[in-house]
Every structure is written in C-alpha cells, then in structure tokens.
mmCIF file of C-alpha atoms and ligand atoms in Angstrom:
data_model
loop_
_atom_site.group_PDB
_atom_site.id
_atom_site.type_symbol
_atom_site.label_atom_id
_atom_site.label_comp_id
_atom_site.label_asym_id
_atom_site.label_seq_id
_atom_site.Cartn_x
_atom_site.Cartn_y
_atom_site.Cartn_z
ATOM 1 C CA MET T 1 109.406 -84.255 16.281
ATOM 2 C CA LEU T 2 108.324 -80.667 15.627
ATOM 3 C CA SER T 3 111.823 -79.697 14.816
ATOM 4 C CA GLY T 4 111.866 -77.131 11.895
ATOM 5 C CA LYS T 5 108.115 -77.173 11.624
ATOM 6 C CA HIS T 6 106.421 -73.905 10.943
ATOM 7 C CA ILE T 7 103.202 -73.135 12.535
ATOM 8 C CA LEU T 8 101.171 -70.209 11.940
ATOM 9 C CA LEU T 9 99.126 -69.536 15.109
ATOM 10 C CA ILE T 10 96.047 -67.624 14.980
ATOM 11 C CA ILE T 11 94.799 -66.381 18.435
ATOM 12 C CA GLY T 12 91.185 -65.586 18.682
ATOM 13 C CA GLY T 13 89.274 -63.439 21.243
ATOM 14 C CA GLY T 14 88.496 -65.176 24.457
ATOM 15 C CA ILE T 15 89.646 -65.535 28.133
ATOM 16 C CA ALA T 16 91.464 -68.756 26.967
ATOM 17 C CA ALA T 17 93.922 -66.624 24.867
ATOM 18 C CA TYR T 18 96.408 -66.325 27.698
ATOM 19 C CA LYS T 19 96.977 -69.987 27.138
ATOM 20 C CA SER T 20 98.252 -69.210 23.692
ATOM 21 C CA LEU T 21 101.239 -67.784 25.354
ATOM 22 C CA GLU T 22 102.015 -71.139 27.054
ATOM 23 C CA LEU T 23 101.188 -72.750 23.695
ATOM 24 C CA ILE T 24 103.923 -70.760 22.001
ATOM 25 C CA ARG T 25 106.564 -71.539 24.613
ATOM 26 C CA ARG T 26 105.600 -75.267 24.381
ATOM 27 C CA LEU T 27 105.766 -75.518 20.535
ATOM 28 C CA GLN T 28 109.325 -73.519 20.672
ATOM 29 C CA ASP T 29 110.442 -76.184 23.201
ATOM 30 C CA LYS T 30 109.806 -78.994 20.842
ATOM 31 C CA GLY T 31 111.741 -77.043 18.164
ATOM 32 C CA ALA T 32 108.816 -75.413 16.233
ATOM 33 C CA ARG T 33 108.762 -71.854 14.819
ATOM 34 C CA VAL T 34 105.905 -69.801 15.390
ATOM 35 C CA THR T 35 104.255 -67.080 13.646
ATOM 36 C CA PRO T 36 101.521 -65.549 15.573
ATOM 37 C CA VAL T 37 98.568 -63.788 14.135
ATOM 38 C CA LEU T 38 96.239 -61.922 16.859
ATOM 39 C CA THR T 39 92.542 -60.957 15.957
ATOM 40 C CA ARG T 40 91.068 -57.677 17.041
ATOM 41 C CA ALA T 41 89.191 -59.641 19.704
ATOM 42 C CA GLY T 42 91.962 -61.625 20.774
ATOM 43 C CA GLU T 43 93.965 -58.209 21.317
ATOM 44 C CA GLU T 44 91.353 -57.524 24.234
ATOM 45 C CA PHE T 45 92.704 -60.608 25.892
ATOM 46 C CA VAL T 46 96.525 -60.674 25.247
ATOM 47 C CA THR T 47 98.840 -57.902 24.268
ATOM 48 C CA PRO T 48 100.691 -57.941 20.783
ATOM 49 C CA LEU T 49 103.761 -57.147 22.601
ATOM 50 C CA SER T 50 103.650 -60.297 24.925
ATOM 51 C CA VAL T 51 102.653 -62.392 22.000
ATOM 52 C CA SER T 52 105.694 -61.125 19.751
ATOM 53 C CA ALA T 53 108.036 -61.035 22.606
ATOM 54 C CA LEU T 54 107.392 -64.833 23.308
ATOM 55 C CA ALA T 55 107.317 -65.918 19.703
ATOM 56 C CA GLY T 56 110.456 -63.892 18.885
ATOM 57 C CA THR T 57 108.791 -62.496 16.018
ATOM 58 C CA ALA T 58 106.426 -59.611 14.797
ATOM 59 C CA VAL T 59 102.718 -60.488 15.257
ATOM 60 C CA HIS T 60 100.395 -60.107 12.517
ATOM 61 C CA ARG T 61 97.423 -58.191 12.994
ATOM 62 C CA ASP T 62 96.053 -56.355 10.151
ATOM 63 C CA LEU T 63 94.894 -57.385 6.632
ATOM 64 C CA PHE T 64 95.828 -53.992 5.243
ATOM 65 C CA ASP T 65 99.149 -53.925 7.016
ATOM 66 C CA LEU T 66 101.055 -52.554 3.995
ATOM 67 C CA THR T 67 104.548 -53.310 5.291
ATOM 68 C CA ALA T 68 103.520 -56.961 5.749
ATOM 69 C CA GLU T 69 101.977 -57.087 2.589
ATOM 70 C CA ALA T 70 105.122 -55.610 0.654
ATOM 71 C CA GLU T 71 107.213 -58.150 2.767
ATOM 72 C CA MET T 72 105.170 -61.326 2.557
ATOM 73 C CA GLY T 73 101.637 -61.061 1.585
ATOM 74 C CA HIS T 74 98.900 -62.528 3.427
ATOM 75 C CA ILE T 75 98.267 -65.312 0.946
ATOM 76 C CA GLN T 76 102.107 -66.237 1.112
ATOM 77 C CA LEU T 77 101.874 -65.873 4.891
ATOM 78 C CA SER T 78 99.162 -68.690 5.141
ATOM 79 C CA ARG T 79 100.883 -70.996 2.763
ATOM 80 C CA SER T 80 104.274 -70.755 4.226
ATOM 81 C CA ALA T 81 103.451 -72.537 7.300
ATOM 82 C CA ASP T 82 103.544 -76.368 7.776
ATOM 83 C CA LEU T 83 99.986 -76.123 9.723
ATOM 84 C CA LEU T 84 97.731 -73.499 10.664
ATOM 85 C CA VAL T 85 96.529 -73.763 14.404
ATOM 86 C CA VAL T 86 93.655 -71.641 15.740
ATOM 87 C CA ALA T 87 93.587 -71.558 19.633
ATOM 88 C CA PRO T 88 91.300 -70.303 20.823
ATOM 89 C CA ALA T 89 89.088 -70.767 18.007
ATOM 90 C CA THR T 90 85.998 -68.685 18.983
ATOM 91 C CA ALA T 91 82.461 -69.653 17.883
ATOM 92 C CA ASP T 92 82.503 -66.557 15.466
ATOM 93 C CA LEU T 93 85.806 -67.445 13.879
ATOM 94 C CA MET T 94 84.388 -70.959 13.273
ATOM 95 C CA ALA T 95 81.223 -69.430 11.835
ATOM 96 C CA LYS T 96 83.316 -67.143 9.417
ATOM 97 C CA MET T 97 85.466 -70.343 8.423
ATOM 98 C CA ALA T 98 82.446 -72.437 7.768
ATOM 99 C CA GLN T 99 80.903 -69.727 5.652
ATOM 100 C CA GLY T 100 84.016 -68.745 3.946
ATOM 101 C CA HIS T 101 84.259 -65.332 5.027
ATOM 102 C CA ALA T 102 87.261 -63.157 4.702
ATOM 103 C CA ASN T 103 86.805 -59.790 6.240
ATOM 104 C CA ASP T 104 90.024 -59.670 8.600
ATOM 105 C CA LEU T 105 93.471 -60.914 8.547
ATOM 106 C CA ALA T 106 92.700 -64.227 10.488
ATOM 107 C CA SER T 107 89.702 -65.166 8.384
ATOM 108 C CA THR T 108 91.415 -64.245 5.052
ATOM 109 C CA LEU T 109 94.302 -66.513 5.969
ATOM 110 C CA LEU T 110 92.359 -69.330 6.801
ATOM 111 C CA LEU T 111 90.463 -69.030 3.344
ATOM 112 C CA ALA T 112 93.311 -68.333 1.448
ATOM 113 C CA THR T 113 95.459 -71.334 2.656
ATOM 114 C CA ASP T 114 95.908 -74.713 1.249
ATOM 115 C CA THR T 115 97.805 -75.599 4.316
ATOM 116 C CA PRO T 116 95.871 -78.145 6.944
ATOM 117 C CA ILE T 117 94.180 -76.351 9.773
ATOM 118 C CA LEU T 118 93.856 -77.575 13.468
ATOM 119 C CA LEU T 119 91.136 -75.888 15.669
ATOM 120 C CA ALA T 120 91.330 -75.758 19.454
ATOM 121 C CA PRO T 121 87.898 -74.418 19.991
ATOM 122 C CA ALA T 122 87.000 -72.349 23.181
ATOM 123 C CA MET T 123 83.938 -70.772 24.201
ATOM 124 C CA ASN T 124 80.895 -70.653 26.590
ATOM 125 C CA VAL T 125 79.081 -74.187 27.110
ATOM 126 C CA ARG T 126 75.824 -72.893 25.590
ATOM 127 C CA MET T 127 77.578 -71.289 22.524
ATOM 128 C CA TRP T 128 79.510 -74.590 22.078
ATOM 129 C CA GLN T 129 76.326 -76.843 22.124
ATOM 130 C CA HIS T 130 74.190 -74.349 20.043
ATOM 131 C CA PRO T 131 72.849 -75.949 16.912
ATOM 132 C CA ALA T 132 74.572 -73.307 14.793
ATOM 133 C CA THR T 133 78.171 -74.203 16.358
ATOM 134 C CA ARG T 134 77.371 -77.903 15.893
ATOM 135 C CA ARG T 135 76.625 -77.194 12.326
ATOM 136 C CA ASN T 136 79.694 -75.111 11.776
ATOM 137 C CA LEU T 137 81.754 -77.738 13.448
ATOM 138 C CA ALA T 138 80.431 -80.614 11.390
ATOM 139 C CA GLN T 139 80.893 -78.516 8.021
ATOM 140 C CA LEU T 140 84.611 -77.675 9.034
ATOM 141 C CA MET T 141 85.335 -81.175 9.911
ATOM 142 C CA GLY T 142 83.816 -82.250 6.491
ATOM 143 C CA ASP T 143 86.109 -79.681 4.925
ATOM 144 C CA GLY T 144 89.070 -81.743 6.651
ATOM 145 C CA VAL T 145 89.826 -79.240 9.427
ATOM 146 C CA GLN T 146 91.123 -81.103 12.507
ATOM 147 C CA VAL T 147 89.821 -80.205 15.944
ATOM 148 C CA VAL T 148 91.554 -80.752 19.459
ATOM 149 C CA GLY T 149 89.164 -80.248 22.593
ATOM 150 C CA PRO T 150 87.363 -78.557 23.785
ATOM 151 C CA ASP T 151 87.772 -79.782 27.465
ATOM 152 C CA GLU T 152 84.788 -80.116 30.028
ATOM 153 C CA GLY T 153 85.114 -78.282 33.164
ATOM 154 C CA GLY T 154 84.406 -74.877 35.146
ATOM 155 C CA MET T 155 84.631 -71.821 32.861
ATOM 156 C CA ALA T 156 85.547 -68.089 33.495
ATOM 157 C CA CYS T 157 81.639 -67.458 33.044
ATOM 158 C CA GLY T 158 80.818 -69.562 36.157
ATOM 159 C CA GLU T 159 79.196 -72.036 33.974
ATOM 160 C CA PHE T 160 80.328 -75.920 33.764
ATOM 161 C CA GLY T 161 80.536 -78.146 30.592
ATOM 162 C CA PRO T 162 82.411 -78.475 27.405
ATOM 163 C CA GLY T 163 83.877 -75.407 26.232
ATOM 164 C CA ARG T 164 87.290 -74.901 27.895
ATOM 165 C CA LEU T 165 90.276 -74.677 25.472
ATOM 166 C CA ALA T 166 92.339 -77.934 25.356
ATOM 167 C CA GLU T 167 95.498 -77.615 27.718
ATOM 168 C CA PRO T 168 98.570 -76.421 25.715
ATOM 169 C CA ASP T 169 100.211 -79.935 26.273
ATOM 170 C CA GLU T 170 97.006 -81.352 24.659
ATOM 171 C CA ILE T 171 97.313 -79.110 21.567
ATOM 172 C CA VAL T 172 100.894 -79.820 21.422
ATOM 173 C CA ARG T 173 100.189 -83.519 21.256
ATOM 174 C CA ALA T 174 97.679 -83.159 18.695
ATOM 175 C CA ILE T 175 99.991 -81.186 16.616
ATOM 176 C CA ALA T 176 102.782 -83.630 16.865
ATOM 177 C CA ALA T 177 100.291 -86.313 15.970
ATOM 178 C CA TYR T 178 99.383 -84.537 12.871
ATOM 179 C CA PHE T 179 103.029 -84.412 11.698
ATOM 180 C CA ASP T 180 103.702 -87.776 12.826
ATOM 181 C CA ALA T 181 100.394 -89.056 10.772
ATOM 182 C CA GLY T 182 102.340 -89.351 7.271
ATOM 183 C CA PRO T 183 100.536 -90.084 4.177
ATOM 184 C CA LEU T 184 99.059 -93.504 5.132
ATOM 185 C CA ALA T 185 97.250 -92.157 8.261
ATOM 186 C CA GLY T 186 94.038 -93.614 8.649
ATOM 187 C CA LYS T 187 94.897 -96.639 6.056
ATOM 188 C CA ARG T 188 94.705 -100.069 7.286
ATOM 189 C CA ILE T 189 97.234 -102.487 5.669
ATOM 190 C CA VAL T 190 97.751 -106.183 6.249
ATOM 191 C CA VAL T 191 101.377 -107.603 5.856
ATOM 192 C CA THR T 192 102.395 -111.269 6.013
ATOM 193 C CA SER T 193 105.966 -112.228 6.750
ATOM 194 C CA GLY T 194 108.431 -114.920 7.865
ATOM 195 C CA PRO T 195 108.209 -118.572 7.098
ATOM 196 C CA THR T 196 105.376 -120.918 7.986
ATOM 197 C CA HIS T 197 105.862 -124.377 10.066
ATOM 198 C CA GLU T 198 104.032 -127.138 8.897
ATOM 199 C CA PRO T 199 103.748 -130.148 11.351
ATOM 200 C CA ILE T 200 104.985 -133.358 10.275
ATOM 201 C CA ASP T 201 104.085 -134.693 13.887
ATOM 202 C CA PRO T 202 103.985 -132.939 17.366
ATOM 203 C CA VAL T 203 107.686 -132.277 17.370
ATOM 204 C CA ARG T 204 108.739 -131.905 13.767
ATOM 205 C CA TYR T 205 107.953 -129.730 11.087
ATOM 206 C CA ILE T 206 108.636 -128.560 7.639
ATOM 207 C CA ALA T 207 109.978 -125.038 7.482
ATOM 208 C CA ASN T 208 112.003 -122.590 5.090
ATOM 209 C CA ARG T 209 114.871 -120.242 5.524
ATOM 210 C CA SER T 210 112.962 -117.133 5.548
ATOM 211 C CA SER T 211 113.976 -114.772 8.350
ATOM 212 C CA GLY T 212 111.051 -112.245 8.046
ATOM 213 C CA ALA T 213 113.808 -109.393 7.615
ATOM 214 C CA GLN T 214 111.990 -108.034 4.415
ATOM 215 C CA GLY T 215 108.295 -108.240 5.611
ATOM 216 C CA THR T 216 109.160 -106.701 9.077
ATOM 217 C CA ALA T 217 110.953 -104.079 7.218
ATOM 218 C CA VAL T 218 108.013 -103.305 5.051
ATOM 219 C CA ALA T 219 105.587 -103.346 8.116
ATOM 220 C CA ARG T 220 107.953 -100.850 9.977
ATOM 221 C CA ALA T 221 108.079 -98.656 6.996
ATOM 222 C CA LEU T 222 104.389 -98.731 6.422
ATOM 223 C CA ARG T 223 103.703 -98.063 10.138
ATOM 224 C CA ALA T 224 106.391 -95.008 9.853
ATOM 225 C CA LEU T 225 104.189 -93.482 7.238
ATOM 226 C CA GLY T 226 101.267 -93.505 9.677
ATOM 227 C CA ALA T 227 99.527 -96.736 8.536
ATOM 228 C CA GLU T 228 97.599 -98.890 10.960
ATOM 229 C CA VAL T 229 99.571 -102.344 10.239
ATOM 230 C CA VAL T 230 98.158 -105.897 11.070
ATOM 231 C CA PHE T 231 101.387 -107.962 10.827
ATOM 232 C CA VAL T 232 100.594 -111.634 10.507
ATOM 233 C CA THR T 233 103.838 -113.384 11.137
ATOM 234 C CA GLY T 234 104.957 -116.951 10.689
ATOM 235 C CA PRO T 235 107.781 -118.004 13.488
ATOM 236 C CA ALA T 236 110.421 -115.379 11.875
ATOM 237 C CA THR T 237 113.972 -114.936 13.532
ATOM 238 C CA VAL T 238 113.927 -111.093 13.534
ATOM 239 C CA PRO T 239 111.572 -109.504 16.283
ATOM 240 C CA PRO T 240 108.305 -107.771 14.961
ATOM 241 C CA PRO T 241 108.240 -104.113 14.445
ATOM 242 C CA GLU T 242 107.027 -101.762 17.237
ATOM 243 C CA GLY T 243 103.538 -100.089 16.855
ATOM 244 C CA VAL T 244 101.711 -102.675 14.822
ATOM 245 C CA GLU T 245 99.267 -105.429 15.719
ATOM 246 C CA VAL T 246 101.189 -108.664 15.821
ATOM 247 C CA VAL T 247 99.082 -111.631 15.144
ATOM 248 C CA PRO T 248 101.429 -114.750 15.410
ATOM 249 C CA VAL T 249 100.797 -117.774 13.356
ATOM 250 C CA GLU T 250 102.428 -121.405 12.589
ATOM 251 C CA THR T 251 100.786 -122.777 9.386
ATOM 252 C CA ALA T 252 99.681 -121.486 6.055
ATOM 253 C CA ARG T 253 96.138 -122.104 6.962
ATOM 254 C CA GLU T 254 96.477 -120.130 10.419
ATOM 255 C CA MET T 255 98.112 -117.357 8.229
ATOM 256 C CA ALA T 256 95.124 -117.529 5.774
ATOM 257 C CA ALA T 257 92.726 -117.390 8.543
ATOM 258 C CA ALA T 258 94.439 -114.486 10.210
ATOM 259 C CA VAL T 259 94.406 -112.456 6.987
ATOM 260 C CA ASP T 260 90.809 -113.058 6.344
ATOM 261 C CA ALA T 261 90.023 -111.973 9.974
ATOM 262 C CA ALA T 262 92.355 -108.684 9.262
ATOM 263 C CA LEU T 263 90.146 -107.592 6.320
ATOM 264 C CA PRO T 264 88.914 -105.494 5.069
ATOM 265 C CA ALA T 265 92.116 -103.248 4.566
ATOM 266 C CA ASP T 266 93.122 -100.795 2.103
ATOM 267 C CA ALA T 267 96.174 -102.585 0.874
ATOM 268 C CA ALA T 268 97.758 -106.058 1.618
ATOM 269 C CA VAL T 269 101.401 -107.115 1.196
ATOM 270 C CA PHE T 270 102.386 -110.667 0.994
ATOM 271 C CA ALA T 271 105.972 -110.884 1.963
ATOM 272 C CA ALA T 272 105.504 -114.417 3.978
ATOM 273 C CA ALA T 273 107.448 -117.379 2.586
ATOM 274 C CA VAL T 274 104.335 -119.741 2.872
ATOM 275 C CA ALA T 275 104.836 -123.542 2.614
ATOM 276 C CA ASP T 276 102.898 -124.635 -0.483
ATOM 277 C CA TRP T 277 102.085 -128.156 1.051
ATOM 278 C CA ARG T 278 101.236 -129.363 4.378
ATOM 279 C CA VAL T 279 101.426 -132.855 5.642
ATOM 280 C CA THR T 280 97.975 -134.415 5.986
ATOM 281 C CA SER T 281 99.379 -137.320 7.683
ATOM 282 C CA ALA T 282 100.371 -135.266 10.690
ATOM 283 C CA GLY T 283 98.827 -136.757 14.056
ATOM 284 C CA ASP T 284 99.071 -136.005 17.582
ATOM 285 C CA ARG T 285 101.712 -138.774 18.105
ATOM 286 C CA LYS T 286 105.386 -138.687 17.369
ATOM 287 C CA LEU T 287 106.340 -140.935 14.343
ATOM 288 C CA LYS T 288 108.512 -143.782 15.474
ATOM 289 C CA LYS T 289 111.209 -145.673 14.046
ATOM 290 C CA SER T 290 110.094 -148.737 12.876
ATOM 291 C CA LYS T 291 111.690 -151.815 11.618
ATOM 292 C CA ASP T 292 108.882 -151.981 8.924
ATOM 293 C CA GLY T 293 110.579 -149.288 7.002
ATOM 294 C CA LEU T 294 110.570 -145.605 6.473
ATOM 295 C CA PRO T 295 107.390 -143.326 7.443
ATOM 296 C CA THR T 296 105.714 -142.056 4.339
ATOM 297 C CA LEU T 297 104.293 -138.454 4.282
ATOM 298 C CA ASP T 298 101.106 -137.601 2.570
ATOM 299 C CA PHE T 299 100.899 -133.837 1.441
ATOM 300 C CA ALA T 300 97.992 -131.670 0.546
ATOM 301 C CA GLU T 301 98.338 -128.122 -1.143
ATOM 302 C CA ASN T 302 98.085 -125.095 1.107
ATOM 303 C CA PRO T 303 95.837 -122.333 0.318
ATOM 304 C CA ASP T 304 97.269 -119.604 -1.771
ATOM 305 C CA ILE T 305 96.572 -116.634 0.517
ATOM 306 C CA LEU T 306 97.792 -113.993 -1.948
ATOM 307 C CA LYS T 307 95.854 -115.331 -4.685
ATOM 308 C CA GLY T 308 92.775 -115.725 -2.604
ATOM 309 C CA VAL T 309 92.793 -112.200 -1.454
ATOM 310 C CA ALA T 310 93.703 -110.725 -5.004
ATOM 311 C CA GLN T 311 90.953 -112.658 -6.278
ATOM 312 C CA ARG T 312 88.068 -111.796 -3.929
ATOM 313 C CA GLN T 313 84.873 -110.617 -5.417
ATOM 314 C CA THR T 314 84.082 -108.467 -2.355
ATOM 315 C CA GLY T 315 86.397 -106.695 0.183
ATOM 316 C CA ARG T 316 89.464 -106.950 -1.957
ATOM 317 C CA PRO T 317 92.005 -104.427 -0.621
ATOM 318 C CA ALA T 318 92.517 -101.657 -3.305
ATOM 319 C CA LEU T 319 96.082 -102.609 -3.594
ATOM 320 C CA VAL T 320 97.419 -106.114 -3.325
ATOM 321 C CA VAL T 321 101.243 -106.750 -3.382
ATOM 322 C CA GLY T 322 103.188 -110.118 -3.569
ATOM 323 C CA PHE T 323 106.731 -111.173 -3.440
ATOM 324 C CA ALA T 324 108.416 -113.559 -5.927
ATOM 325 C CA ALA T 325 111.601 -115.061 -5.201
ATOM 326 C CA GLU T 326 113.114 -116.240 -8.223
ATOM 327 C CA THR T 327 116.271 -117.967 -9.277
ATOM 328 C CA ASN T 328 116.481 -117.415 -12.882
ATOM 329 C CA ASP T 329 114.281 -115.495 -15.662
ATOM 330 C CA VAL T 330 113.327 -113.391 -12.717
ATOM 331 C CA ILE T 331 110.844 -111.031 -14.754
ATOM 332 C CA GLU T 332 109.262 -113.323 -17.022
ATOM 333 C CA HIS T 333 108.324 -115.594 -14.143
ATOM 334 C CA ALA T 334 107.374 -112.956 -12.039
ATOM 335 C CA THR T 335 105.104 -111.359 -14.820
ATOM 336 C CA ALA T 336 103.609 -114.368 -15.188
ATOM 337 C CA LYS T 337 102.975 -114.879 -11.593
ATOM 338 C CA ARG T 338 101.385 -111.662 -11.112
ATOM 339 C CA LEU T 339 98.766 -112.489 -13.763
ATOM 340 C CA ARG T 340 98.178 -115.872 -12.437
ATOM 341 C CA LYS T 341 97.591 -114.695 -8.909
ATOM 342 C CA GLY T 342 95.660 -111.556 -9.833
ATOM 343 C CA CYS T 343 97.614 -109.199 -7.860
ATOM 344 C CA ASP T 344 98.256 -105.470 -8.561
ATOM 345 C CA TRP T 345 102.146 -105.549 -8.014
ATOM 346 C CA ILE T 346 104.940 -108.278 -7.771
ATOM 347 C CA VAL T 347 107.941 -107.224 -5.932
ATOM 348 C CA ALA T 348 110.318 -109.806 -7.776
ATOM 349 C CA ASN T 349 113.898 -110.648 -6.608
ATOM 350 C CA ASP T 350 116.670 -113.039 -7.591
ATOM 351 C CA VAL T 351 117.429 -115.310 -4.780
ATOM 352 C CA SER T 352 119.952 -117.461 -6.538
ATOM 353 C CA PRO T 353 122.937 -118.035 -4.144
ATOM 354 C CA ALA T 354 125.512 -116.103 -5.869
ATOM 355 C CA THR T 355 123.422 -112.773 -5.354
ATOM 356 C CA GLY T 356 123.818 -113.227 -1.488
ATOM 357 C CA ILE T 357 120.387 -111.907 -1.009
ATOM 358 C CA MET T 358 118.421 -114.828 0.711
ATOM 359 C CA GLY T 359 119.527 -114.323 4.425
ATOM 360 C CA GLY T 360 121.383 -111.055 3.494
ATOM 361 C CA GLN T 361 121.226 -107.631 4.326
ATOM 362 C CA GLU T 362 120.554 -106.217 0.838
ATOM 363 C CA ASN T 363 117.929 -106.727 -1.832
ATOM 364 C CA SER T 364 117.660 -105.889 -5.303
ATOM 365 C CA VAL T 365 114.205 -105.963 -6.655
ATOM 366 C CA THR T 366 112.136 -105.197 -9.680
ATOM 367 C CA VAL T 367 108.531 -104.105 -9.044
ATOM 368 C CA ILE T 368 106.277 -105.361 -11.491
ATOM 369 C CA SER T 369 102.812 -103.951 -12.188
ATOM 370 C CA ASP T 370 100.420 -103.460 -15.276
ATOM 371 C CA SER T 371 102.669 -100.546 -16.527
ATOM 372 C CA GLY T 372 105.959 -102.781 -16.516
ATOM 373 C CA ALA T 373 108.838 -103.696 -14.759
ATOM 374 C CA GLU T 374 110.551 -101.111 -12.727
ATOM 375 C CA ALA T 375 114.186 -102.225 -11.579
ATOM 376 C CA TRP T 376 115.341 -100.558 -8.453
ATOM 377 C CA PRO T 377 119.018 -100.614 -7.591
ATOM 378 C CA ARG T 378 120.488 -102.965 -5.238
ATOM 379 C CA MET T 379 119.967 -101.439 -1.577
ATOM 380 C CA ALA T 380 119.544 -102.430 2.026
ATOM 381 C CA LYS T 381 116.543 -104.361 2.730
ATOM 382 C CA GLU T 382 115.186 -101.441 5.039
ATOM 383 C CA ALA T 383 115.596 -99.080 2.069
ATOM 384 C CA VAL T 384 113.731 -101.391 -0.224
ATOM 385 C CA ALA T 385 110.902 -101.295 2.442
ATOM 386 C CA GLU T 386 110.948 -97.596 2.741
ATOM 387 C CA LYS T 387 110.789 -97.124 -1.069
ATOM 388 C CA LEU T 388 107.993 -99.736 -1.302
ATOM 389 C CA ALA T 389 105.967 -97.995 1.399
ATOM 390 C CA ARG T 390 106.316 -94.610 -0.413
ATOM 391 C CA LYS T 391 105.261 -96.210 -3.660
ATOM 392 C CA ILE T 392 102.131 -97.744 -1.589
ATOM 393 C CA ALA T 393 101.290 -94.331 -0.058
ATOM 394 C CA ASP T 394 101.412 -92.694 -3.662
ATOM 395 C CA ALA T 395 99.000 -95.650 -5.081
ATOM 396 C CA LEU T 396 96.503 -95.226 -2.225
ATOM 397 C CA ALA T 397 96.586 -91.301 -2.522
ATOM 398 C CA ALA T 398 95.948 -91.295 -6.266
ATOM 399 C CA PRO T 399 92.313 -91.151 -7.342
ATOM 400 C CA LYS T 400 90.814 -94.131 -8.270
ATOM 401 C CA PRO T 401 90.448 -94.777 -12.078
ATOM 402 C CA VAL T 402 86.903 -94.565 -13.343
ATOM 403 C CA THR T 403 85.917 -97.817 -14.686
HETATM 404 O O1 C5P X 1 103.635 -118.820 -5.627
HETATM 405 P P1 C5P X 1 104.876 -118.352 -4.978
HETATM 406 O O2 C5P X 1 105.190 -118.765 -3.659
HETATM 407 O O3 C5P X 1 106.037 -118.063 -5.599
HETATM 408 O O4 C5P X 1 104.144 -116.689 -4.813
HETATM 409 C C1 C5P X 1 104.873 -115.856 -3.733
HETATM 410 C C2 C5P X 1 103.965 -114.934 -3.340
HETATM 411 O O5 C5P X 1 102.799 -115.493 -2.956
HETATM 412 C C3 C5P X 1 104.486 -114.317 -1.975
HETATM 413 O O6 C5P X 1 103.860 -112.944 -2.141
HETATM 414 C C4 C5P X 1 103.735 -115.188 -1.080
HETATM 415 O O7 C5P X 1 103.632 -114.456 0.108
HETATM 416 C C5 C5P X 1 102.353 -115.488 -1.540
HETATM 417 N N1 C5P X 1 101.997 -116.928 -1.095
HETATM 418 C C6 C5P X 1 100.932 -116.742 -0.388
HETATM 419 N N2 C5P X 1 100.340 -118.114 -0.003
HETATM 420 C C7 C5P X 1 100.807 -119.112 -0.431
HETATM 421 C C8 C5P X 1 102.128 -119.043 -1.308
HETATM 422 C C9 C5P X 1 102.409 -117.942 -1.661
HETATM 423 O O8 C5P X 1 100.375 -115.655 0.117
HETATM 424 N N3 C5P X 1 100.165 -120.377 -0.230
#
C-alpha cells in the first residue's frame, strides 16, 4: 500500500531519534522510498552515516549545502515527496513550525512545502503538557498537520506519561492510513441500493428485478476513495461491499426511515429501485383462495425518498444524486425528473431490453446536472461507479458557490 510512495523523513533531535532508523526500514519494507533529513540536534543522537546507509541515499543536513541546492534545491526537495513525516518531532521543531520559522533545512522544508505533513512528537512529559506546546499543537492541527502519538509510558529521563515517540509500526500505520484515506476521507455518504419488497400478505410480496449491482459498485467505489458509507439496501442479490455500514431493509418505508436516520451526510446517492406503491390491504394472514372470487389489493403511494431528501429545508446533503432508468427519450425524461425531484444530478440510463443493461454487466449512462447532459461511453458497471465516485469527490472538494 506504500509501494512507490516517496516519504521525506525529517529526524529531529531527541533520544527517540534511534527509532527513526527502524522506521526507515519498515517504510522500505512496505515499498516506500525514504529521503532522510537530519537536523543538527538529530545528529547528536543518530549519525548521518547510519541514516544514509539505511535509507540507501544521501541524508540532507544543511540548508546551505550548495551541491544539494544545485542538484535539487530545498523547495523542490520538499515538494517532490508524497508526504513529509517528522519523527521525532521535538517541542522546538513544533514551535518553529507553528510560528513559520525557516532558519534551518528542516524548518525551511516544512514551511516551503505544499505537501501534507505528519508529525510524530516525542519529548519530555512536562514539555508535552506545557501550555506553549498545547498551543503550538492546536495551531498545527488547525493548519491541517496530522499527528500520530505520542504514546504514554516511561521515558529516558525517568519520568512517566505521554511524550514517548509512537512505535515505528504505529507511525507506518498512520502513514498508510493517510495514503488510504483518499479524496473522500471525512465525508459521509448515504447510498440506497437494491429493490424493495412490498408485502401482499405475510408470505407474498411485490418486488422488481433490481440486483443491486450498480448501487453496490457505487458504495464500494465511494468507500475506496475514503468515504464513510452508509449502505441502505433492499433485498439485493449481490452481496454488500466490505467496509461500509450496511442497513438492510425490506420496504420503501423502512428504506425512507433508514435514510432519515443516516443523515446528516455530505452526499446521498439513490440507486435503489424503490417500489412506487405498497399494498395497504396487507395483513398478518395469508390470503386464501376463495370461491367468492379473486382477492382485491388496495395500494397506496410510497414515499419518494430521493425527493424527500433533495427537498429538505434543513440538513439537505450538499450533493443529492438520483438514478433514472428509462426506456425511451432518456435525456428528456431524466432532465424533467431531475427538476421534479430537486436533486443535483440524475444518472440516467436506457434500460430497454435491446440494450442488455438491466441485469447485465455493463451500463451506458448520461449524467444530467444543471450544467447539461454528459454522456459517458458504455462501460462495466464498476467503471461507471468509479467514474461517478470521482465526480462526487471533485464536487465535494470544490468550493461552495457564494449565494
Ligand atoms: O421516479 P423514479 O422511480 O423513476 O426515480 C428514480 C430515482 O428516485 C432513483 O434514484 C430512486 O432510487 C429514487 N426513488 C426513491 N424513492 C422512491 C422512488 C424512487 O428514492 N419511492
């Protein structure tokens, strides 16, 4: 999972610096490339030779190292990495970062970069708990810097408490989690999928042919980009994706209640094939054949879940996406549907039998938004899901228009 990733590892001065050697090893074992930077104080604890021998590359030490400047330059050095990791991050380095100092190579790299930064602090417990460090930490976290540790335990100075550098494995996990996070990290997305079953009596029901394949693929793709997904699914034939919160439901009304309970969310994608009607005469007794004639079923309209969420006055997700399965005049019908329902996008497809889309592996969709209709080429349902998930990630990342 770290394969091919380039980590710029800044080793600060502290007794825990020796653990950074182990960290280099573990990162390399996972396939990462590590470029080490050693601060002056760091050199007191580990030698440049051991760091560069382990990293298999020269260790950067000096801001005014002209050879390095000519070859690369400190600005480029800080930006060529996928992630900057500071381990150990001393109280002094954190203070410099919080204040924006740039008076040595490490602090200059940290200030010059637009690459995300992960800190693994390590210091004496009193230094960690000092209001100045607390202030600096809050400032850095507010600036978007990520932090792993410190752990609690006995320290080299004989004191006990929080301040120990996180173990190398824990730091590797934090780094891996960062790369796993994806553009939808921190975003909560509700996805409906599958058919609904509307009971006629305790043993019979009205259903439809939805397999749940497209909704499942969308949920999986959103999860793969780091979203927290609540997957509200009717009785589908394909299994739900891994890593999502699965809320199984049967009827449209249960689905509506589950969606309501899952909000607030940043986005909602309605891929379920929801029954438009339910049988109001469904009781708890099985209908019997009778010589008095055929049974009559009474129907009531089901709640339109998509419309209800899209038209919420409060707590509406920033992005509401519906699907529209049409058999003719797809764009025209789906465009009207988008307006009628009040959703942001409609993913429309032609499900007329000749297309082979219903129950098939592929889909050919047109995404309709207020900026028009975007026709996507025919592709596997998984590929449609991945393209849609990327589009959702882009939309949620874009700054909100000022209204
Ligand atoms: O109105 P129609 O069923 O064609 O609209 C399809 C879209 O509306 C899909 O996104 C579907 O999940 C959603 N829908 C819903 N609740 C309903 C009916 C449809 O959420 N009762």
